[in-house]
Short mmCIF file of C-alpha atoms in Angstrom, two decimals:
data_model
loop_
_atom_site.label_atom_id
_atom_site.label_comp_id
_atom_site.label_asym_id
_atom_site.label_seq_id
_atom_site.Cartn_x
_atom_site.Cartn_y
_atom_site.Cartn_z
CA UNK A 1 -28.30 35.66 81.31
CA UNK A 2 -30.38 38.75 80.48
CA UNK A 3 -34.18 37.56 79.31
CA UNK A 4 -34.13 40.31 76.63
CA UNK A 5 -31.71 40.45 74.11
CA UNK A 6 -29.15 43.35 74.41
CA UNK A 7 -30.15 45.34 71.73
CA UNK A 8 -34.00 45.24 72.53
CA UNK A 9 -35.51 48.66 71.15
CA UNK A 10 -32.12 49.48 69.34
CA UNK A 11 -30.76 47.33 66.27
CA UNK A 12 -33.77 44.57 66.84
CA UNK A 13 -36.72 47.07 65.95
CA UNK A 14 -36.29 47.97 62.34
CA UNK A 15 -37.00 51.34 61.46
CA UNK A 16 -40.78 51.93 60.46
CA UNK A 17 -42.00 49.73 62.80
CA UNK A 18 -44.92 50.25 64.86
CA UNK A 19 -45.18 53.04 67.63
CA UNK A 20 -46.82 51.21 70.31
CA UNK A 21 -44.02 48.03 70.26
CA UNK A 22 -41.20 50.64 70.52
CA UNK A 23 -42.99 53.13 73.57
CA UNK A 24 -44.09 50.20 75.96
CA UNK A 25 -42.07 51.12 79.04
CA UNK A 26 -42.67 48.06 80.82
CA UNK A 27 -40.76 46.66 78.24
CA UNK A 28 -38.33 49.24 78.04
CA UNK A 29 -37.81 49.17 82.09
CA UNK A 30 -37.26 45.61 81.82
CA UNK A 31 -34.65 46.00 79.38
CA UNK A 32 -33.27 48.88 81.25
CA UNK A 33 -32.81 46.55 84.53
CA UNK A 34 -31.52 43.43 82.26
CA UNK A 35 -29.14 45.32 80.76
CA UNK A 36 -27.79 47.98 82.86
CA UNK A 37 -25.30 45.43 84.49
CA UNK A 38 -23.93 44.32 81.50
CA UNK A 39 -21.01 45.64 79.49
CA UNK A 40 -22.33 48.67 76.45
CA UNK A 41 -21.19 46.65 73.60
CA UNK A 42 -17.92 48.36 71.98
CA UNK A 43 -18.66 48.46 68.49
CA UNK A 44 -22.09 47.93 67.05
CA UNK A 45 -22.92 44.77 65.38
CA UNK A 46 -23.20 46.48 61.38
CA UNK A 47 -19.34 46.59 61.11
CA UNK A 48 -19.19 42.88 62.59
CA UNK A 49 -21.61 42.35 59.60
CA UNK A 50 -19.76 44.09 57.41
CA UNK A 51 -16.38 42.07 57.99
CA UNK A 52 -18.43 38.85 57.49
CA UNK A 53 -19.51 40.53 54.30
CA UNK A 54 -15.84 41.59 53.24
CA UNK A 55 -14.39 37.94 54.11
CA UNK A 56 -17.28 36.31 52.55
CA UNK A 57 -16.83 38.76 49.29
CA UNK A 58 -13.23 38.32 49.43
CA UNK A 59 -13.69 34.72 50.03
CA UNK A 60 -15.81 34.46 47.17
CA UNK A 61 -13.88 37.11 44.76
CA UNK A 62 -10.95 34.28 45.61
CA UNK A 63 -12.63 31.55 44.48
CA UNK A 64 -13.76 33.69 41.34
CA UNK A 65 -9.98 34.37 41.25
CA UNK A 66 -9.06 30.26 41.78
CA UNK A 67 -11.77 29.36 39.16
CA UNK A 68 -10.48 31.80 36.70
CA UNK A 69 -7.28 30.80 37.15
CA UNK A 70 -7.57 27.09 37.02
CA UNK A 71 -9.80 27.31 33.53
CA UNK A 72 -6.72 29.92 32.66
CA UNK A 73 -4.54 27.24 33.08
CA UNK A 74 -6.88 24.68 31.81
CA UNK A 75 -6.65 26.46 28.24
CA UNK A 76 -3.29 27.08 28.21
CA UNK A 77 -2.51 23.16 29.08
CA UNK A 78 -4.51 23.11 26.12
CA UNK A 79 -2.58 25.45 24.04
CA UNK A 80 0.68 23.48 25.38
CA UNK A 81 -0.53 19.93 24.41
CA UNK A 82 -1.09 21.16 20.58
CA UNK A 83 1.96 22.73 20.45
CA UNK A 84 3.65 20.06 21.54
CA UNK A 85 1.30 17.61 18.83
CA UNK A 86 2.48 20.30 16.34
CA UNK A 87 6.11 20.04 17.12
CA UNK A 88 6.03 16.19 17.12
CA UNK A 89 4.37 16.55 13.57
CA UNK A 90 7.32 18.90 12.46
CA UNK A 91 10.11 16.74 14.23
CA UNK A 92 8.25 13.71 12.26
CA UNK A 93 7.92 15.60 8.90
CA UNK A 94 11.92 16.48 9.62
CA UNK A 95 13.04 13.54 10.10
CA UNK A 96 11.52 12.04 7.14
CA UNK A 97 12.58 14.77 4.98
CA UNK A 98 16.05 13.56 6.45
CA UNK A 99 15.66 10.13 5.80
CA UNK A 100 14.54 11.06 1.68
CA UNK A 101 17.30 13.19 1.89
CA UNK A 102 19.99 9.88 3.20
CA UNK A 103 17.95 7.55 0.91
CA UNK A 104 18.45 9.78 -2.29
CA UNK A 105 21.90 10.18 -1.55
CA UNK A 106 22.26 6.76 -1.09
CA UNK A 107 20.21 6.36 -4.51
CA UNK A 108 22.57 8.25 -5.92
CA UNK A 109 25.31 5.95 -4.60
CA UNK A 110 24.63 3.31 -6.09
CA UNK A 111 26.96 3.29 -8.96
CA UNK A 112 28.12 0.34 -11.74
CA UNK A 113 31.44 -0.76 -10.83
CA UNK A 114 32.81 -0.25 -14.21
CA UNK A 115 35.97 -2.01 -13.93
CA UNK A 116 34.42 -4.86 -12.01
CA UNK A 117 31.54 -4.57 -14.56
CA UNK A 118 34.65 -5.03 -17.57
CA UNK A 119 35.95 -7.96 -16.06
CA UNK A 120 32.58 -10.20 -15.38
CA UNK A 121 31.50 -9.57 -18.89
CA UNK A 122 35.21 -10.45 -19.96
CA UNK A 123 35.25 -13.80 -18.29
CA UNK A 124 32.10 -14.67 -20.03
CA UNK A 125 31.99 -13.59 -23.01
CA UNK A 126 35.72 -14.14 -24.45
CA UNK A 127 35.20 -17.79 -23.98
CA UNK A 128 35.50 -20.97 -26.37
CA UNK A 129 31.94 -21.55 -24.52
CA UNK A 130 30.42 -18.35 -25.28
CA UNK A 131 31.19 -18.04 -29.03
CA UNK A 132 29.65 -21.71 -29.09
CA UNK A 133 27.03 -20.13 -27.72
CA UNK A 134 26.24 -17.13 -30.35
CA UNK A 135 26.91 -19.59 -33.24
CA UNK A 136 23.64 -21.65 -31.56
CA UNK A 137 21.48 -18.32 -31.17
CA UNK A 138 21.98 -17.90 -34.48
CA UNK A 139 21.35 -21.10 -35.68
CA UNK A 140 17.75 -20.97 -33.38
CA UNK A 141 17.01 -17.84 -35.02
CA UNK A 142 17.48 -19.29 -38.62
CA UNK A 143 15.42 -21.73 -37.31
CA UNK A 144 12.57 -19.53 -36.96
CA UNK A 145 12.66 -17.78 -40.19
CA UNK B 1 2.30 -10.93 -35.29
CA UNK B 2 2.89 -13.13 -32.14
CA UNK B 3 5.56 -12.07 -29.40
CA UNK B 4 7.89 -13.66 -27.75
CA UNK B 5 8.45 -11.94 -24.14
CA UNK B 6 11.53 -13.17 -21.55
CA UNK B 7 11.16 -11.45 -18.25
CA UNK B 8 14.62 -12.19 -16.25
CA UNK B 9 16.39 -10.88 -13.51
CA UNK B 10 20.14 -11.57 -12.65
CA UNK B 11 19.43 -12.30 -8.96
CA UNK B 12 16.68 -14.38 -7.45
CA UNK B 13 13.68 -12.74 -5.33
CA UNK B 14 12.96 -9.95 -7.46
CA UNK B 15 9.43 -10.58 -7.95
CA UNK B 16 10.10 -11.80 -11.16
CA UNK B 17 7.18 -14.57 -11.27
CA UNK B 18 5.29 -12.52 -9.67
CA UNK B 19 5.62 -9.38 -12.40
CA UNK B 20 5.52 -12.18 -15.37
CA UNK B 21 2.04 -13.61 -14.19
CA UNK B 22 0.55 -10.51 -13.49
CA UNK B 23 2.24 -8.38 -16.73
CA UNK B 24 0.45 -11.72 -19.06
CA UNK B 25 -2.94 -11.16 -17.08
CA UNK B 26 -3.21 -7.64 -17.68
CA UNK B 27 -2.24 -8.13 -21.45
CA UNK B 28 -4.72 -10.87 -21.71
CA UNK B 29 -7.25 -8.34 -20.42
CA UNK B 30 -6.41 -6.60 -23.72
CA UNK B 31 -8.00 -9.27 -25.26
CA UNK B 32 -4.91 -11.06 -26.17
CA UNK B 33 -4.17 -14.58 -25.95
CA UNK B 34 -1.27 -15.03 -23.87
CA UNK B 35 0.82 -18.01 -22.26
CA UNK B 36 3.70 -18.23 -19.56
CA UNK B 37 5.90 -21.12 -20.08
CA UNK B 38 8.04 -21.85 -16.85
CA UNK B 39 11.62 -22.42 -17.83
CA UNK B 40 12.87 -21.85 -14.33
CA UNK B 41 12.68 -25.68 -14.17
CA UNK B 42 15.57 -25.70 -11.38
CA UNK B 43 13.01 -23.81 -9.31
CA UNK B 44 9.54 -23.40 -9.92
CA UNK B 45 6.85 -21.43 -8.96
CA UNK B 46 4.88 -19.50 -10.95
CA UNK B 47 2.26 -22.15 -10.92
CA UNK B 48 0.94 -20.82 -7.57
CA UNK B 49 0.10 -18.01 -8.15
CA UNK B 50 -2.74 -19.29 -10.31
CA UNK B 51 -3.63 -21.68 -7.57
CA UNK B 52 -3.01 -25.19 -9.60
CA UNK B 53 -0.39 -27.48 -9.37
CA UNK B 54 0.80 -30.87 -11.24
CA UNK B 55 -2.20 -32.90 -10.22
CA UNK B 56 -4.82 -30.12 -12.00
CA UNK B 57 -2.50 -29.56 -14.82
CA UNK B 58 -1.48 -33.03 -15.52
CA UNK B 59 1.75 -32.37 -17.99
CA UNK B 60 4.56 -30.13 -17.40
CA UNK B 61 7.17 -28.64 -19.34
CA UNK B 62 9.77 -31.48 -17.89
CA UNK B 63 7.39 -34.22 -19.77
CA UNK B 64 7.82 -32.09 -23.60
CA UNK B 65 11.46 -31.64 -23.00
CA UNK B 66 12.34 -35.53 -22.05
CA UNK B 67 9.80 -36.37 -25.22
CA UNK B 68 6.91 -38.06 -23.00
CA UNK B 69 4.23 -35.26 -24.03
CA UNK B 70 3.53 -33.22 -26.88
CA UNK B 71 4.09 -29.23 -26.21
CA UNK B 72 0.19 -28.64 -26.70
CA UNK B 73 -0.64 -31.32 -24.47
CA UNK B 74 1.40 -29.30 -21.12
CA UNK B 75 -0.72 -26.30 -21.97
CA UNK B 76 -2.94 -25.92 -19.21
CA UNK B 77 -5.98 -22.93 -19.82
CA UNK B 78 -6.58 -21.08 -16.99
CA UNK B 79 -8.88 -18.62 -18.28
CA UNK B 80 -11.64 -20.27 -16.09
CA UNK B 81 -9.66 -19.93 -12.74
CA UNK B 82 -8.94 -16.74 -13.65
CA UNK B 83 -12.74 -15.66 -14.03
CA UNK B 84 -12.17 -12.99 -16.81
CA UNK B 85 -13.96 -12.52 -19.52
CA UNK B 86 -11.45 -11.12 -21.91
CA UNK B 87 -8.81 -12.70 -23.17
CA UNK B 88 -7.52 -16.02 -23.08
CA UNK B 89 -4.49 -17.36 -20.60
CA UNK B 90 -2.52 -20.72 -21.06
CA UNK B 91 0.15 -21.85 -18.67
CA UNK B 92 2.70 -24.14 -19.06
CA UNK B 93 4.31 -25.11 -15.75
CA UNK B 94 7.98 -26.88 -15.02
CA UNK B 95 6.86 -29.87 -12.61
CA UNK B 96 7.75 -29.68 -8.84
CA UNK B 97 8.88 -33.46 -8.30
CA UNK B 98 12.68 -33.54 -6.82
CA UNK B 99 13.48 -36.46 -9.47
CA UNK B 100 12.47 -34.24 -12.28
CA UNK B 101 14.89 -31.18 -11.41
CA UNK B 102 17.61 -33.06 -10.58
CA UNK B 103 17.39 -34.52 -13.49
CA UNK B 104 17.53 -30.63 -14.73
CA UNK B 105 20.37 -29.83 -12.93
CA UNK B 106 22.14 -32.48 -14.05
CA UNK B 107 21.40 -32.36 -17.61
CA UNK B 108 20.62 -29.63 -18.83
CA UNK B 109 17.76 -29.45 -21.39
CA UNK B 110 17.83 -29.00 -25.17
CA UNK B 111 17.02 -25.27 -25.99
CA UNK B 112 16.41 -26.28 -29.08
CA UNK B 113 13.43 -28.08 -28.45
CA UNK B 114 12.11 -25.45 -26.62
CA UNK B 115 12.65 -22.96 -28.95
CA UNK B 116 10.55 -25.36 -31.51
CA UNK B 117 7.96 -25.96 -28.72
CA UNK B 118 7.13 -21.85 -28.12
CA UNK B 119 7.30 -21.62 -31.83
CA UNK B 120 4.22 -24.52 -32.07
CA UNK B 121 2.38 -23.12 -28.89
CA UNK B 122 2.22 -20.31 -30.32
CA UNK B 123 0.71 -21.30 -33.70
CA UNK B 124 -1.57 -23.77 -32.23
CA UNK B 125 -2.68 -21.71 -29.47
CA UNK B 126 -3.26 -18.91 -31.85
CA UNK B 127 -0.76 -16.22 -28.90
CA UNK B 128 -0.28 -13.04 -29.25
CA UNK B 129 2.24 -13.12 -26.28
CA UNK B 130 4.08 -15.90 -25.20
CA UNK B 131 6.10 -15.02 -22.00
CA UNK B 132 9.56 -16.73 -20.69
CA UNK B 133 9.55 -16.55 -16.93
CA UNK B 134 13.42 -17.28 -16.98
CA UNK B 135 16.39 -19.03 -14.29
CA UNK B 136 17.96 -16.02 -12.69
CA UNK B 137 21.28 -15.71 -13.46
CA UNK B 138 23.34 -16.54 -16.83
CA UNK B 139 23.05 -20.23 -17.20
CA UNK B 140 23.15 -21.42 -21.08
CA UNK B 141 19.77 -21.68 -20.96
CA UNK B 142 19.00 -18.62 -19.93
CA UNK B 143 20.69 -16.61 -21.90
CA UNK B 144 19.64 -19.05 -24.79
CA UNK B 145 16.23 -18.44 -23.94
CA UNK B 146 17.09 -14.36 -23.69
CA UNK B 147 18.85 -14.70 -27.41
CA UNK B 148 15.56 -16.03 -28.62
CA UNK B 149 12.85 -13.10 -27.55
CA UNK B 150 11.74 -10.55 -29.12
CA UNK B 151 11.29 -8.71 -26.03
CA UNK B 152 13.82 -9.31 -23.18
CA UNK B 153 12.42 -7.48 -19.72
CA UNK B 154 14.63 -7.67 -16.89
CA UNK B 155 13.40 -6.93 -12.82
CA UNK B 156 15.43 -5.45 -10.39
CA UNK B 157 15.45 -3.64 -6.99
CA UNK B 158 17.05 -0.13 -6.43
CA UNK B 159 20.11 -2.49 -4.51
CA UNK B 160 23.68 -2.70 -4.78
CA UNK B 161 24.23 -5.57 -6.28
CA UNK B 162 21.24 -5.90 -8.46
CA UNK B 163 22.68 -2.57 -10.06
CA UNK B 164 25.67 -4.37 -11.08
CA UNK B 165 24.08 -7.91 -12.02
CA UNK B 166 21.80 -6.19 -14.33
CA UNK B 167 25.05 -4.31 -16.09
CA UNK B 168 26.10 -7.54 -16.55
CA UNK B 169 22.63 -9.43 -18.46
CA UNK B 170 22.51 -6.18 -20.36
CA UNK B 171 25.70 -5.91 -21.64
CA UNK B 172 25.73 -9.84 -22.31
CA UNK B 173 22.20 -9.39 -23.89
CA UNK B 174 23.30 -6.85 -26.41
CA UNK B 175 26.66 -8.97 -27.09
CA UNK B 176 23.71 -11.88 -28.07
CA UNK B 177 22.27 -9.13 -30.23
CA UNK B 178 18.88 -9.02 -27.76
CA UNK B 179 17.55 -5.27 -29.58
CA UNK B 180 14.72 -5.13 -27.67
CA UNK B 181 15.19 -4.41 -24.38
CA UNK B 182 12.95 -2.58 -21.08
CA UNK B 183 13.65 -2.38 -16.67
CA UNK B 184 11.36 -3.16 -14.10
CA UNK B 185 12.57 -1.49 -11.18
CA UNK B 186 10.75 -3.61 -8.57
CA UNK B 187 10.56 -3.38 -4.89
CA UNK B 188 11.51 0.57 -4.78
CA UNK B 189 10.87 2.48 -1.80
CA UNK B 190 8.20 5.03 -1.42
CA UNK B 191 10.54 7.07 -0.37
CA UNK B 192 12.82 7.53 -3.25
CA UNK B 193 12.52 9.80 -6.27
CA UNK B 194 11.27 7.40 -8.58
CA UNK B 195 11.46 10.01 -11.81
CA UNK B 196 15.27 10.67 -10.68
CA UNK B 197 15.65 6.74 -10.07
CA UNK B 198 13.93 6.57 -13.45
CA UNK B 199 16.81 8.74 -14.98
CA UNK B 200 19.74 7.26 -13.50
CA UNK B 201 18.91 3.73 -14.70
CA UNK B 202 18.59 4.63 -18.30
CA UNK B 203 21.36 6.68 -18.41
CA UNK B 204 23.47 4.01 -17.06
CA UNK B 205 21.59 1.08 -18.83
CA UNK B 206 20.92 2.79 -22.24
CA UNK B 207 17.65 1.12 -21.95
CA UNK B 208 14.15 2.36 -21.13
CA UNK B 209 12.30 1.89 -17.64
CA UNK B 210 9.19 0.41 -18.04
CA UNK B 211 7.64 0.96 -14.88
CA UNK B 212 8.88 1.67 -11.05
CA UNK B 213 6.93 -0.55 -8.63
CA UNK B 214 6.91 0.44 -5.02
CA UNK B 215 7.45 -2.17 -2.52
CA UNK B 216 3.80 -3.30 -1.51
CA UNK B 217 2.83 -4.15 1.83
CA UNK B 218 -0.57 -5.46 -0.07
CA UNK B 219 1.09 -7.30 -2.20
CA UNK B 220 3.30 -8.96 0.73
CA UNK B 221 -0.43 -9.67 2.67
CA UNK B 222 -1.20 -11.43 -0.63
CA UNK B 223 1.34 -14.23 -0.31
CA UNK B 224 1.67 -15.04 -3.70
CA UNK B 225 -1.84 -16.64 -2.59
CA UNK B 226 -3.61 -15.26 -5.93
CA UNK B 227 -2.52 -12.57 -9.09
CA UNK B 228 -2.53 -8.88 -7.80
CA UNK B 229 -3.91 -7.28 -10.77
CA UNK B 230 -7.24 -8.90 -10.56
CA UNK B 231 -7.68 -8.62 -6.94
CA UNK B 232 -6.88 -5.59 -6.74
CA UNK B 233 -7.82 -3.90 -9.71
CA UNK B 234 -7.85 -0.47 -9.05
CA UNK B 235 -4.62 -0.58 -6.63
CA UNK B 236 -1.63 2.04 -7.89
CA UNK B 237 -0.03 -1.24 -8.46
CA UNK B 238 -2.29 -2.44 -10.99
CA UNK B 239 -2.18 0.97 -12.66
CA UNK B 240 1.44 0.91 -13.02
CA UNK B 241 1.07 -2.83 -14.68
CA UNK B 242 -1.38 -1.57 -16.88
CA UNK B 243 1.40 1.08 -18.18
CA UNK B 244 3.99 -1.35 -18.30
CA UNK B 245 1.64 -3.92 -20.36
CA UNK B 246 0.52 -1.25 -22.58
CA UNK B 247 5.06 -0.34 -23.14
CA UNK B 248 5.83 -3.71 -23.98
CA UNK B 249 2.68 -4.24 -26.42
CA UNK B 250 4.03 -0.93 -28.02
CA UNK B 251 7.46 -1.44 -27.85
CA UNK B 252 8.12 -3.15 -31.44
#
């Protein structure tokens, strides 16, 4: 294992820093000997960075996406369940508008039986029993005079 | 003048008691002094609605007709029951014993004696209104007691064969010479068109509606356990009573 890191005097000194950290050749000889058997890296580090930037960005942009979405489809659930409160109120209204409707019509059926009506006066009132009758309502209404 | 008032219905289960108890309350809140005699002696009832029976009232109607009790002497005042101020409101009830409507059913009763006995309740009770709560049907006694009003009101529901009863009573009641004459349309559903129900029963009937009263889920919850129009006093049912009471005290 090398005792420096790879990119010793490189990527791990910021720019700006100070002069005498970045010149020490003992330092740099070290790093020279640690690292001239192992492999130059292939691509620097800043694009590995970057990646890890894009996935996290596009990670997070997706759950941006996911969170929209869901609260999208949160408010249109919504939307849906009052529809569907408003239909059942029209199918309700509808139906009892219907039902008035039947019921008048029914109303409306509901007719004297005129013959019927003829007859079931007939058998009471051309009777011995009835006129016997008429001659004692008049006789209570004497009465009262 | 005094008033005599029959409230009938050709079919039982109209509400008839019911409408008669609560129609003579809301006149006696007119200040009037008013009375219900129960001459459905085959079955009574109306008794319970003002929460008394025999062993308050002591005489019924029975005891006047079979000549054990003076007519005055059945009158029971139940102005106090009723707590109101205005007004005063006599009842005289047909007795509940078994013995005493079998004896009814088999006999009969003299109308005549009735016909005397409203005449001297209502002098010595000083009435305004004396109301009939009638037999349904078109028993002799009925129709004697319909012959004898002044007013004759009869109940029915928006049904079949209530529509054709009631042709009957009012055809019989003119033929008896009855001039006076008003519907209660009782038990109608909300759902109708009570102004075109309204119409079609006076065209057919010749006769004015008094009043449409929807079928009452209050009034069911009551039970017949107490008078509508004072428990409920501001109830569209009440209101409608009101109207009716204020048609028949007009319609002379």
């Amino acid at each position: 294992m090398p005792q420096y890191p790879l990119n010793f005097g490189i990527e791990a000194v910021p720019f700006g820093m100070t002069r005498a950290k970045i010149v020490s050749f003992t330092a740099f000889k070290n790093a020279a000997n640690n690292n001239i058997l192992m492999p130059f890296p292939s691509r620097p580090p800043r694009n590995q960075f970057r990646k890890d930037e894009v996935k996290q960005k596009a990670k997070s942009d997706l759950q941006d996406t996911e969170e929209s979405l869901r609260a999208k489809v949160a408010a249109l659930q919504q939307e849906l369940a009052v529809v569907k409160q408003e239909k059942a109120e029209l199918e309700n209204l509808l139906k009892q508008k219907e039902e008035t409707r039947k019921l008048q019509l029914q109303e409306m059926q509901i007719e004297i039986d005129l013959n019927k009506l003829a007859h079931q006066v007939a058998e009471i009132t051309q009777t011995d029993y009835f006129q016997q009758l008429q001659i004692e309502v008049e006789s209570l209404r004497n009465a009262d005079c | 003048m005094s008033k005599i008032i029959a409230i009938h219905s050709f079919r039982g289960g109209t509400g008839k008691s019911n409408l008669t108890a609560n129609l003579a309350v809301a006149m006696a809140l007119q200040e009037n002094r008013v009375a219900i005699v129960d001459t459905d002696l085959q079955s009574p009832g109306i008794h319970a609605l003002f929460g008394i029976d025999e062993t308050i009232t002591g005489k019924t109607l029975n005891d006047y007709l079979w000549n054990r009790s003076s007519i005055a002497d059945t009158a029971c005042d139940v102005t106090s029951h009723l707590a109101i101020d205005q007004g005063k409101v006599f009842l005289i009830p047909s007795s509940i014993n078994a013995d005493e409507i079998a004896k009814i059913l088999s006999e009969g009763y003299n109308v005549s004696l009735l016909n005397s006995g409203f005449r001297r309740l209502i002098k010595e009770l000083e009435l305004d209104y004396l109301f009939i709560d009638t037999h349904p049907g078109l028993s002799r006694e009925t129709l004697l007691s319909i012959a004898i009003s002044d007013l004759l009101i009869v109940i029915l529901r928006p049904d079949r064969q209530d529509f054709q009863g009631t042709a009957v009573t009012v055809n019989i009641a003119r033929q008896l010479q009855v001039c006076k004459m008003m519907v209660i349309i009782n038990k109608a559903s909300s759902r109708m068109d009570f102004s075109a129900l309204q119409q079609k029963v006076e065209k057919t009937y010749n006769v004015p509606v008094a009043g449409i009263f929807p079928l009452s889920e209050d009034m069911a919850q009551l039970g017949s356990s107490g008078l509508f129009c004072l428990q409920y006093p501001d109830h569209p049912f009440t209101q409608i009573l009101q109207q009716v009471a204020e048609k028949a005290s007009i319609n002379y």
